[in-house]
């Protein structure tokens, strides 16, 4: 079995900037794990554990659905968290998909998942996970922390980056954290403007 997900990897300088947000100290009563700098990505779909022979099928289908896309840019938006109600579990930075390319990829992906009889996801909210919250004992301290994060993130909000490819990753869970390695990369066609 392979734990697989489809994602957009990010430029190194952007990863460095995102990681700088991790320097804000977590308040007492908020315990979490900041995503490792090299691991930031924008998940397009999490396949979960799939048999090896299905990975090849998925890759062929992705090749087909991603054909025709040309490089496009995305813009960093502000931070947010999931779930919106109740105890926050995941803290992230959102993305503006101004040209609607992510939406289009997602629509094609959902059709392809249906054809492959794989589980689909109704809602797609483009984000880059920053912190996975393990324990939150003081909601007010979280609000303060989040306000500080909103403030700090204005530095990087509005930054754009070019998406030139999409990658099918393998995720291996180790005691030191997840290790992501590319299984297959799908470069977009055409010249970069
Ligand atoms: P995330 O973008 O919200 O962090 C690799 O593990 C990626 O797949 C993670 O970044 C995570 O999404 C997503 N992922 C991991 N486990 C998942 C699950 N059980 N359901 C949905 N997505 C998951």
Short mmCIF file of C-alpha atoms and ligand atoms in Angstrom, two decimals:
data_model
loop_
_atom_site.label_atom_id
_atom_site.label_comp_id
_atom_site.label_asym_id
_atom_site.label_seq_id
_atom_site.Cartn_x
_atom_site.Cartn_y
_atom_site.Cartn_z
CA UNK A 1 0.00 0.00 0.00
CA UNK A 2 1.09 3.55 -0.68
CA UNK A 3 -0.16 6.55 1.25
CA UNK A 4 -0.53 9.01 -1.61
CA UNK A 5 -1.63 12.58 -2.16
CA UNK A 6 -1.66 15.04 -5.02
CA UNK A 7 -0.19 18.44 -4.25
CA UNK A 8 1.50 21.57 -5.46
CA UNK A 9 4.98 21.89 -4.04
CA UNK A 10 6.08 25.42 -3.16
CA UNK A 11 9.15 27.47 -4.07
CA UNK A 12 11.93 27.33 -1.44
CA UNK A 13 11.85 31.06 -0.71
CA UNK A 14 8.13 30.88 -0.03
CA UNK A 15 8.63 27.91 2.31
CA UNK A 16 11.24 29.94 4.17
CA UNK A 17 8.84 32.86 4.57
CA UNK A 18 6.03 30.62 5.76
CA UNK A 19 8.37 29.01 8.26
CA UNK A 20 9.29 32.41 9.67
CA UNK A 21 5.73 32.53 11.04
CA UNK A 22 6.57 29.55 13.26
CA UNK A 23 8.82 31.84 15.31
CA UNK A 24 5.78 33.35 17.03
CA UNK A 25 5.80 31.55 20.39
CA UNK A 26 2.83 29.31 21.10
CA UNK A 27 0.97 30.43 24.22
CA UNK A 28 0.65 28.33 27.34
CA UNK A 29 -2.08 25.75 26.86
CA UNK A 30 -1.66 25.53 23.09
CA UNK A 31 0.34 22.56 21.98
CA UNK A 32 0.90 21.74 18.37
CA UNK A 33 3.32 20.67 15.71
CA UNK A 34 4.51 23.17 13.15
CA UNK A 35 4.91 21.67 9.67
CA UNK A 36 8.60 21.19 8.79
CA UNK A 37 9.88 23.87 6.39
CA UNK A 38 10.58 21.43 3.57
CA UNK A 39 7.14 19.85 3.86
CA UNK A 40 4.86 22.80 3.05
CA UNK A 41 2.54 22.08 0.15
CA UNK A 42 -0.91 22.74 -1.18
CA UNK A 43 -2.90 19.51 -1.13
CA UNK A 44 -5.19 18.97 -4.08
CA UNK A 45 -6.33 15.53 -3.02
CA UNK A 46 -5.48 13.00 -0.35
CA UNK A 47 -5.88 9.46 -1.69
CA UNK A 48 -5.03 7.68 1.56
CA UNK A 49 -3.61 4.16 1.37
CA UNK A 50 -3.90 2.76 -2.13
CA UNK A 51 -2.61 -0.54 -3.55
CA UNK A 52 0.52 -0.20 -5.72
CA UNK A 53 -1.27 -1.25 -8.91
CA UNK A 54 -3.87 1.45 -8.41
CA UNK A 55 -1.16 4.13 -8.11
CA UNK A 56 -0.23 3.52 -11.75
CA UNK A 57 -3.88 3.81 -12.77
CA UNK A 58 -4.27 7.04 -10.79
CA UNK A 59 -1.10 8.46 -12.36
CA UNK A 60 -2.40 7.69 -15.88
CA UNK A 61 -5.69 9.35 -15.11
CA UNK A 62 -3.93 12.42 -13.66
CA UNK A 63 -1.77 12.66 -16.75
CA UNK A 64 -4.91 12.88 -18.85
CA UNK A 65 -6.78 15.36 -16.72
CA UNK A 66 -3.81 17.70 -16.26
CA UNK A 67 -3.05 17.79 -19.97
CA UNK A 68 -3.82 21.19 -21.40
CA UNK A 69 -3.05 23.23 -18.30
CA UNK A 70 -0.41 25.92 -18.64
CA UNK A 71 1.56 27.51 -15.75
CA UNK A 72 -0.53 29.83 -13.60
CA UNK A 73 0.03 31.98 -10.56
CA UNK A 74 -1.46 31.78 -7.09
CA UNK A 75 -1.52 34.44 -4.39
CA UNK A 76 -1.06 33.92 -0.67
CA UNK A 77 -4.01 35.01 1.40
CA UNK A 78 -4.36 35.38 5.16
CA UNK A 79 -4.35 32.68 7.86
CA UNK A 80 -7.37 30.70 8.97
CA UNK A 81 -8.18 27.48 10.79
CA UNK A 82 -10.24 24.28 10.58
CA UNK A 83 -12.80 23.66 11.87
CA UNK A 84 -14.29 27.14 11.94
CA UNK A 85 -16.48 26.18 14.88
CA UNK A 86 -15.35 24.19 17.85
CA UNK A 87 -11.75 23.51 18.73
CA UNK A 88 -9.33 24.54 16.00
CA UNK A 89 -7.23 21.62 14.80
CA UNK A 90 -5.40 22.93 11.77
CA UNK A 91 -3.97 26.38 11.24
CA UNK A 92 -3.28 27.39 7.64
CA UNK A 93 -2.58 30.08 5.09
CA UNK A 94 -5.21 30.42 2.38
CA UNK A 95 -4.68 30.96 -1.33
CA UNK A 96 -6.39 33.11 -3.90
CA UNK A 97 -7.09 31.21 -7.07
CA UNK A 98 -7.75 34.29 -9.17
CA UNK A 99 -7.73 32.62 -12.55
CA UNK A 100 -9.87 29.72 -11.26
CA UNK A 101 -7.27 27.14 -12.26
CA UNK A 102 -7.34 25.26 -8.96
CA UNK A 103 -11.10 25.08 -9.18
CA UNK A 104 -10.87 23.67 -12.67
CA UNK A 105 -8.24 21.10 -11.66
CA UNK A 106 -10.44 20.08 -8.74
CA UNK A 107 -13.54 19.68 -10.91
CA UNK A 108 -11.65 17.46 -13.34
CA UNK A 109 -10.13 15.55 -10.46
CA UNK A 110 -13.55 14.83 -8.94
CA UNK A 111 -14.76 13.39 -12.26
CA UNK A 112 -11.66 11.28 -12.53
CA UNK A 113 -12.08 9.98 -8.96
CA UNK A 114 -15.63 9.01 -9.81
CA UNK A 115 -14.45 7.09 -12.86
CA UNK A 116 -11.85 5.30 -10.76
CA UNK A 117 -14.54 4.60 -8.12
CA UNK A 118 -12.47 6.39 -5.48
CA UNK A 119 -13.80 8.47 -2.64
CA UNK A 120 -14.49 12.09 -3.55
CA UNK A 121 -14.41 15.24 -1.50
CA UNK A 122 -17.29 17.68 -1.69
CA UNK A 123 -15.52 20.80 -0.56
CA UNK A 124 -12.17 22.08 -1.66
CA UNK A 125 -10.60 24.87 0.32
CA UNK A 126 -7.10 25.65 -1.00
CA UNK A 127 -4.73 26.07 1.95
CA UNK A 128 -1.21 25.43 3.16
CA UNK A 129 -1.20 23.78 6.56
CA UNK A 130 1.15 25.49 9.02
CA UNK A 131 0.36 24.01 12.41
CA UNK A 132 -1.46 20.91 13.61
CA UNK A 133 -2.95 21.58 17.01
CA UNK A 134 -2.65 18.76 19.55
CA UNK A 135 -4.00 20.45 22.64
CA UNK A 136 -5.82 23.71 23.28
CA UNK A 137 -6.68 24.50 26.87
CA UNK A 138 -7.16 28.25 26.64
CA UNK A 139 -9.37 29.50 23.77
CA UNK A 140 -8.61 33.12 24.64
CA UNK A 141 -4.87 32.55 24.41
CA UNK A 142 -5.54 31.00 21.01
CA UNK A 143 -7.43 34.11 19.89
CA UNK A 144 -4.48 36.27 20.96
CA UNK A 145 -2.06 34.00 19.16
CA UNK A 146 -4.21 34.00 16.03
CA UNK A 147 -4.40 37.81 16.05
CA UNK A 148 -0.62 37.95 16.26
CA UNK A 149 -0.39 35.50 13.37
CA UNK A 150 -2.83 37.59 11.29
CA UNK A 151 -0.63 40.56 11.93
CA UNK A 152 2.65 38.84 11.07
CA UNK A 153 1.17 37.20 7.99
CA UNK A 154 0.41 40.57 6.39
CA UNK A 155 4.13 40.56 5.45
CA UNK A 156 3.62 37.67 3.08
CA UNK A 157 -0.03 38.16 2.15
CA UNK A 158 -0.37 39.07 -1.51
CA UNK A 159 2.83 37.30 -2.56
CA UNK A 160 2.36 35.36 -5.76
CA UNK A 161 4.14 32.30 -7.07
CA UNK A 162 4.03 30.40 -10.31
CA UNK A 163 2.67 26.86 -10.42
CA UNK A 164 4.46 24.95 -13.15
CA UNK A 165 3.61 21.41 -12.13
CA UNK A 166 1.59 19.16 -9.87
CA UNK A 167 3.11 16.24 -7.97
CA UNK A 168 1.77 12.91 -6.80
CA UNK A 169 3.52 12.34 -3.47
CA UNK A 170 4.09 9.31 -1.31
CA UNK A 171 3.81 10.01 2.41
CA UNK A 172 5.66 7.87 4.92
CA UNK A 173 4.86 8.44 8.54
CA UNK A 174 7.94 8.19 10.76
CA UNK A 175 8.49 9.01 14.44
CA UNK A 176 10.38 12.11 13.27
CA UNK A 177 7.42 13.28 11.19
CA UNK A 178 6.11 12.58 7.70
CA UNK A 179 8.51 12.10 4.82
CA UNK A 180 7.08 13.15 1.47
CA UNK A 181 8.67 11.92 -1.74
CA UNK A 182 7.49 12.50 -5.31
CA UNK A 183 6.06 9.46 -7.09
CA UNK A 184 5.33 11.32 -10.30
CA UNK A 185 5.43 14.92 -11.44
CA UNK A 186 3.04 16.36 -14.00
CA UNK A 187 4.58 19.46 -15.60
CA UNK A 188 2.24 21.92 -17.27
CA UNK A 189 2.83 22.67 -20.90
CA UNK A 190 3.79 25.85 -22.58
CA UNK A 191 6.07 28.75 -22.04
CA UNK A 192 6.00 30.75 -18.88
CA UNK A 193 4.84 34.27 -19.62
P1 LIG B 1 -3.59 19.34 4.58
O1 LIG B 1 -3.20 19.99 3.29
O2 LIG B 1 -4.86 19.84 5.13
O3 LIG B 1 -2.45 19.39 5.57
C1 LIG B 1 -0.39 14.80 3.27
O4 LIG B 1 -0.61 14.01 4.36
C2 LIG B 1 -1.51 15.79 3.10
O5 LIG B 1 -2.71 15.10 2.89
C3 LIG B 1 -1.69 16.64 4.33
O6 LIG B 1 -1.10 17.86 4.10
C4 LIG B 1 -3.17 16.71 4.56
O7 LIG B 1 -3.83 17.85 4.18
C5 LIG B 1 -3.72 15.64 3.68
N1 LIG B 1 -4.29 14.61 4.53
C6 LIG B 1 -3.64 13.81 5.38
N2 LIG B 1 -4.48 12.97 5.98
C7 LIG B 1 -5.69 13.24 5.51
C8 LIG B 1 -6.96 12.72 5.76
N3 LIG B 1 -7.17 11.72 6.60
N4 LIG B 1 -7.98 13.26 5.10
C9 LIG B 1 -7.78 14.27 4.24
N5 LIG B 1 -6.60 14.80 3.97
C10 LIG B 1 -5.57 14.31 4.59
#
